Coordinates of C-alpha atoms in Angstrom, one line a residue:
M52 CA 0.0 0.0 0.0
V53 CA 1.2 3.5 -0.9
R54 CA 0.1 5.0 2.5
E55 CA 2.2 2.5 4.4
R56 CA 5.4 4.1 3.0
L57 CA 5.0 7.3 5.0
S58 CA 4.2 7.9 8.7
L59 CA 3.4 11.1 10.7
T60 CA 6.7 10.6 12.4
D61 CA 8.5 10.8 9.1
V62 CA 6.9 14.1 8.3
I63 CA 7.7 15.5 11.8
R64 CA 11.3 14.5 11.4
A65 CA 11.5 16.2 7.9
L66 CA 10.1 19.4 9.2
S67 CA 12.1 19.5 12.5
E68 CA 15.1 21.4 11.0
Y69 CA 12.9 24.2 9.8
Q70 CA 11.3 25.0 13.1
G71 CA 11.1 28.7 13.9
V72 CA 12.0 29.9 10.4
I73 CA 8.7 30.1 8.5
Y74 CA 6.0 30.2 11.2
D75 CA 3.1 31.7 9.4
K76 CA 2.0 33.3 6.1
E77 CA 3.7 36.6 6.8
D78 CA 7.0 34.8 7.2
A79 CA 6.3 33.0 4.0
Q80 CA 5.7 36.3 2.1
R81 CA 8.9 37.8 3.5
F82 CA 10.9 34.7 2.4
L83 CA 9.4 34.6 -1.1
S84 CA 10.0 38.3 -1.6
L85 CA 13.8 37.8 -1.2
K86 CA 15.4 38.1 -4.7
N87 CA 18.0 35.4 -4.0
L88 CA 18.7 32.6 -6.5
A89 CA 20.1 30.5 -3.7
K90 CA 17.0 30.4 -1.5
D91 CA 16.4 27.2 0.4
N92 CA 14.0 25.1 -1.6
S93 CA 12.5 23.3 1.4
L94 CA 11.6 26.7 2.9
R95 CA 10.3 27.7 -0.5
L96 CA 8.0 24.7 -0.6
I97 CA 6.7 25.4 2.9
S98 CA 6.1 29.0 1.9
W99 CA 4.2 28.0 -1.3
L100 CA 2.0 25.7 0.8
L101 CA 1.3 28.4 3.3
I102 CA 0.5 31.1 0.8
F103 CA -2.0 28.8 -1.0
D104 CA -3.5 27.9 2.4
K105 CA -2.6 24.2 2.2
I106 CA -1.0 24.3 5.7
S107 CA -1.2 26.7 8.6
T108 CA 1.0 27.6 11.5
E109 CA 4.0 25.6 12.6
E110 CA 2.5 23.5 15.4
N111 CA -0.2 22.0 13.0
R112 CA 2.0 21.6 9.9
A113 CA 3.1 18.0 10.2
K114 CA -0.4 16.7 10.8
E115 CA -1.8 18.8 7.9
L116 CA 0.8 17.5 5.5
Y117 CA 0.3 14.0 6.6
T118 CA -3.5 14.4 6.2
I119 CA -2.9 15.7 2.6
F120 CA -1.0 12.5 1.9
K121 CA -3.6 10.3 3.4
R122 CA -6.5 12.0 1.5
Y123 CA -4.5 11.8 -1.7
T124 CA -3.9 8.1 -1.3
D125 CA -7.6 7.6 -0.6
E126 CA -8.4 9.4 -3.8
L127 CA -6.0 7.2 -5.7
S128 CA -7.7 4.1 -4.3
K129 CA -11.1 5.4 -5.0
H130 CA -10.6 6.4 -8.6
F131 CA -8.0 4.0 -9.8
Q132 CA -8.4 0.9 -7.7
T133 CA -6.4 -1.7 -9.6
N134 CA -5.3 0.9 -12.2
L135 CA -2.7 2.7 -10.2
T136 CA -0.1 2.2 -12.9
N137 CA -2.6 2.9 -15.8
P138 CA -4.6 5.9 -14.5
L139 CA -5.6 7.1 -18.0
E140 CA -7.8 4.0 -18.4
S141 CA -10.1 5.7 -15.9
I142 CA -10.8 8.6 -18.2
N143 CA -13.8 8.0 -20.5
D144 CA -12.6 10.4 -23.2
A145 CA -9.9 8.6 -25.2
K146 CA -8.9 11.9 -26.9
I147 CA -8.1 13.6 -23.6
S148 CA -6.2 10.5 -22.4
R149 CA -4.1 10.6 -25.5
V150 CA -3.4 14.3 -25.2
I151 CA -2.3 14.0 -21.6
K152 CA 0.1 11.2 -22.4
V153 CA 1.5 13.0 -25.4
D154 CA 2.0 16.2 -23.4
I155 CA 3.7 14.5 -20.6
D156 CA 5.9 12.6 -23.1
R157 CA 7.0 15.9 -24.5
S158 CA 7.4 17.9 -21.3
I159 CA 9.4 15.2 -19.5
G160 CA 12.5 16.6 -21.2
M161 CA 11.9 19.9 -19.5
F162 CA 11.4 18.2 -16.2
K163 CA 14.7 16.2 -16.6
R164 CA 16.5 19.4 -17.4
L165 CA 15.2 21.0 -14.2
T166 CA 16.0 18.0 -12.0
E167 CA 19.5 17.7 -13.4
Q168 CA 20.1 21.3 -12.2
L169 CA 18.7 20.3 -8.8
N170 CA 21.0 17.3 -8.7
L171 CA 18.2 14.7 -8.6
N172 CA 19.4 11.4 -9.9
S173 CA 17.6 9.0 -12.3
D174 CA 16.4 6.8 -9.5
V175 CA 14.7 9.7 -7.7
I176 CA 12.8 10.8 -10.8
K177 CA 12.0 7.4 -12.2
N178 CA 8.2 7.6 -11.4
A179 CA 7.8 11.2 -12.7
H180 CA 5.9 10.2 -15.8
L181 CA 3.5 8.0 -13.9
H182 CA 3.0 10.5 -11.1
A183 CA 2.4 13.4 -13.5
V184 CA -0.2 11.4 -15.4
R185 CA -1.9 10.3 -12.2
I186 CA -2.0 13.9 -10.9
L187 CA -3.6 15.3 -14.1
T188 CA -6.0 12.4 -14.4
L189 CA -7.1 12.8 -10.8
L190 CA -7.6 16.5 -11.3
M191 CA -9.8 15.9 -14.3
L192 CA -11.8 13.3 -12.3
S193 CA -12.1 15.3 -9.1
Y194 CA -13.1 18.7 -10.4
N195 CA -15.8 19.2 -12.9
D196 CA -14.6 22.7 -13.7
M197 CA -11.1 21.6 -14.6
S198 CA -11.2 20.1 -18.1
Y199 CA -7.7 19.4 -19.4
V200 CA -5.8 22.1 -21.4
Q201 CA -2.3 21.8 -22.8
G202 CA 0.0 23.6 -20.5
Y203 CA -1.2 22.0 -17.3
D204 CA 1.5 19.4 -17.8
R205 CA 4.2 22.1 -17.4
Y206 CA 2.6 23.3 -14.1
V207 CA 2.5 19.8 -12.7
L208 CA 6.1 18.9 -13.6
V209 CA 7.6 22.2 -12.4
V210 CA 5.9 21.8 -9.0
Y211 CA 6.8 18.1 -8.9
A212 CA 10.5 19.0 -9.4
L213 CA 10.3 21.2 -6.3
T214 CA 8.3 18.7 -4.1
L215 CA 10.5 15.8 -5.2
L216 CA 13.6 17.7 -4.1
F217 CA 12.1 18.0 -0.7
T218 CA 11.1 14.4 -0.4
S219 CA 14.4 13.1 -1.7
T220 CA 16.4 15.4 0.7
H221 CA 14.5 14.0 3.7
G222 CA 14.3 10.3 2.6
L223 CA 10.5 10.5 2.1
P224 CA 8.6 8.5 -0.6
S225 CA 8.1 10.2 -4.0
E226 CA 4.3 9.6 -3.5
F227 CA 4.4 12.3 -0.9
A228 CA 5.8 14.6 -3.5
E229 CA 3.0 13.5 -5.8
A230 CA 0.4 14.3 -3.2
L231 CA 1.9 17.8 -2.5
T232 CA 2.1 18.5 -6.3
F233 CA -1.6 17.6 -6.7
Q234 CA -2.4 20.3 -4.1
L235 CA -0.2 23.0 -5.5
A236 CA -0.5 22.4 -9.2
Q237 CA -4.3 22.9 -9.1
E238 CA -3.6 26.4 -7.6
F239 CA -1.4 27.3 -10.6
I240 CA -4.0 25.9 -13.0
R241 CA -6.8 28.0 -11.4
L242 CA -4.5 31.0 -11.3
S243 CA -3.8 30.8 -15.0
N244 CA -7.5 30.2 -15.8
L245 CA -6.6 28.7 -19.2
T246 CA -9.9 26.8 -19.5
G247 CA -11.9 29.9 -18.8
L248 CA -9.8 32.0 -21.2
L249 CA -10.3 29.5 -24.0
K250 CA -14.0 29.1 -23.4
D251 CA -14.9 32.8 -23.0
V252 CA -13.0 33.7 -26.1
P253 CA -12.7 37.5 -25.4
D254 CA -11.1 39.9 -27.8
S255 CA -7.5 38.7 -28.0
Q256 CA -6.5 41.5 -30.4
N257 CA -7.3 44.1 -27.7
Y258 CA -5.1 42.4 -25.2
F259 CA -2.0 42.0 -27.5
Q260 CA -2.5 45.4 -29.1
K261 CA -2.4 46.9 -25.6
M262 CA 0.8 44.9 -25.0
D263 CA 2.3 46.0 -28.4
Q264 CA 1.5 49.6 -27.6
C265 CA 3.3 49.4 -24.3
I266 CA 6.3 47.7 -25.9
K267 CA 6.3 50.4 -28.5
V268 CA 6.7 53.1 -25.8
M269 CA 9.2 51.1 -23.7
Y270 CA 11.3 49.5 -26.5
P271 CA 10.5 51.3 -29.8
K272 CA 13.5 49.8 -31.6
L273 CA 12.0 46.3 -31.2
T274 CA 8.6 47.5 -32.5
K275 CA 10.3 49.2 -35.5
S276 CA 12.4 46.1 -36.2
L277 CA 9.2 44.0 -36.5
E278 CA 7.3 46.6 -38.7
G279 CA 6.1 45.2 -41.9
S280 CA 6.2 41.6 -40.7
E281 CA 2.7 41.6 -39.3
L282 CA 4.2 40.0 -36.2
G283 CA 3.8 41.1 -32.6
S284 CA 3.6 40.1 -29.0
I285 CA 1.0 37.4 -29.7
H286 CA 3.7 35.4 -31.5
Y287 CA 6.0 35.2 -28.5
A288 CA 4.3 36.5 -25.3
L289 CA 1.4 34.1 -25.7
R290 CA 3.6 31.1 -25.1
W291 CA 5.3 32.8 -22.1
E292 CA 2.0 33.5 -20.5
L293 CA 0.3 30.2 -21.2
L294 CA 3.3 28.3 -19.6
M295 CA 4.2 30.9 -16.9
F296 CA 7.7 31.0 -18.5
A297 CA 8.2 27.3 -17.6
D298 CA 10.3 26.7 -20.8
E299 CA 12.4 29.9 -20.4
Y300 CA 14.5 29.4 -17.3
S301 CA 16.8 27.2 -15.2
A302 CA 15.3 25.7 -12.1
S303 CA 16.6 28.3 -9.6
K304 CA 15.5 31.3 -11.8
L305 CA 12.1 29.7 -12.6
F306 CA 11.3 29.0 -8.9
L307 CA 12.3 32.6 -8.1
L308 CA 9.9 33.9 -10.8
W309 CA 7.1 31.7 -9.6
D310 CA 7.7 33.0 -6.0
E311 CA 6.8 36.4 -7.5
I312 CA 3.8 35.0 -9.3
I313 CA 2.5 33.6 -6.1
L314 CA 3.1 36.8 -4.2
N315 CA 1.1 38.6 -6.9
K316 CA -1.6 36.1 -7.3
A317 CA -4.3 38.6 -6.2
N318 CA -3.4 40.8 -9.3
Y319 CA -2.1 38.0 -11.5
N320 CA -3.6 39.3 -14.8
E321 CA -1.8 42.7 -14.4
F322 CA 1.4 41.1 -13.2
I323 CA 1.7 38.6 -16.0
F324 CA 0.9 41.3 -18.6
Y325 CA 3.8 43.5 -17.4
L326 CA 6.0 40.5 -16.9
C327 CA 5.7 39.7 -20.6
I328 CA 6.6 43.3 -21.4
S329 CA 9.6 43.3 -19.1
H330 CA 10.9 40.2 -20.9
A331 CA 10.3 41.8 -24.3
M332 CA 12.4 44.7 -23.2
Q333 CA 15.4 42.4 -22.6
I334 CA 15.4 41.0 -26.2
P335 CA 18.5 42.1 -28.1
L336 CA 17.9 43.3 -31.6
G337 CA 18.9 41.0 -34.4
Y338 CA 22.1 41.2 -36.5
P339 CA 21.9 41.6 -40.3
G340 CA 20.6 38.5 -41.8
E341 CA 19.0 37.2 -38.5
I342 CA 15.3 36.6 -38.4
L343 CA 14.2 38.6 -35.4
M344 CA 11.1 36.6 -34.5
E345 CA 13.0 33.4 -34.5
K346 CA 15.5 35.0 -32.2
I347 CA 12.8 36.2 -29.9
Q348 CA 11.1 32.8 -29.7
T349 CA 14.3 31.0 -28.9
Y350 CA 16.0 33.6 -26.7
K351 CA 16.9 32.3 -23.2
N352 CA 19.5 34.6 -21.8
W353 CA 17.0 36.3 -19.4
D354 CA 17.9 38.3 -16.3
V355 CA 15.1 37.1 -14.0
I356 CA 15.7 39.7 -11.2
K357 CA 15.8 42.5 -13.7
A358 CA 12.5 41.2 -15.2
I359 CA 10.9 41.1 -11.8
D360 CA 12.1 44.6 -10.9
T361 CA 11.0 46.0 -14.3
T362 CA 7.6 44.4 -13.9
H363 CA 7.0 46.1 -10.5
S364 CA 8.2 49.4 -11.9
L365 CA 5.8 49.2 -14.8
M366 CA 2.9 48.3 -12.6
K367 CA 3.6 51.3 -10.4
K368 CA 3.6 53.6 -13.4
Q369 CA 0.4 52.5 -15.0
N370 CA -2.9 53.9 -14.0
K371 CA -4.7 51.0 -12.1
N372 CA -8.1 52.5 -12.8
N373 CA -7.5 52.2 -16.6
F374 CA -6.3 48.6 -16.5
S375 CA -9.3 46.5 -17.4
K376 CA -9.2 43.0 -16.0
A377 CA -11.2 41.9 -18.9
K378 CA -8.5 43.1 -21.3
A379 CA -6.0 41.0 -19.4
Y380 CA -7.6 37.8 -20.4
I381 CA -5.7 35.9 -23.1
C382 CA -7.7 34.1 -25.8
L383 CA -6.8 32.6 -29.1
G384 CA -9.7 33.8 -31.2
A385 CA -12.8 31.9 -31.9
A386 CA -11.6 30.7 -35.3
C387 CA -8.3 29.5 -34.0
G388 CA -9.3 28.0 -30.7
L389 CA -7.4 25.1 -29.2
A390 CA -5.5 24.3 -32.4
F391 CA -3.8 27.7 -32.2
C392 CA -2.9 27.0 -28.6
S393 CA -1.5 23.6 -29.4
Y394 CA 0.8 25.1 -32.0
F395 CA 2.4 27.6 -29.6
L396 CA 2.8 25.0 -26.9
A397 CA 4.4 22.5 -29.3
H398 CA 6.9 25.0 -30.8

């Protein structure tokens, strides 16, 4: 049985060395606000769990985490029974099952890159594919409002890299990382609201025209270089936003960026909008003969701290009363729909 691999005593032992460091949500916010690429990842995980209200103050934390694990294993037994190693068989929609598998197959390379940077060996990550599939399948089965959208796979695998680092550091089973990822990944999914964005299909042109106008003011040379190509922010910032920059950074930089996303979850639409602009402002102009859009789409030499600082600076300057939340929704256009989304996620 999966549950028998973890005891409350194990959780208490793992948390013991962090006593008195992150006591409550205010401590978590202070810790996450530190712009330090070397932040302790166990404290980061505790802080994420606190900010998303998965755990509370220090004296209750071990029991709460153990309860999360027990409830998750109960859900596994309930929904999968004898199909623990073949969870996709529990989804009635064969198309969705196939898409989930293909997406995890593709994204596992990103996950391995992150875990190599975190010094996690092949034995530690051996169940990553199965666990990611189980998490996504269970999310679809557990929540009627959470139909699968491409991009969820990245959220799950990034969070799983962090939780797996914690469990491997403290000799805990990877299923505990799986349970914690189930809790946290759904928060990123709801924060991104990809399903709602695609279903509502608002005016995407307004959103990206607004972004293009801001970039024109902040970085006119980039706008001028793209003139005549009929290309703009939708052709690169769309992917950034859909994936929360998951494909853009190393593990330490991505975790730092997601710290900021979590801290700004109350005004996520505004934050992600200006975060895209702050990244566009870092793109170097092409040399003669270079195709600028290809350079933009493949550029990876980001300064994450500069991007964060620029984002906050832009947010302070803009008139909050004029920023329409409705305009901050991303959509892909009624005619393009999910096929358009799939293209940008796959390239």
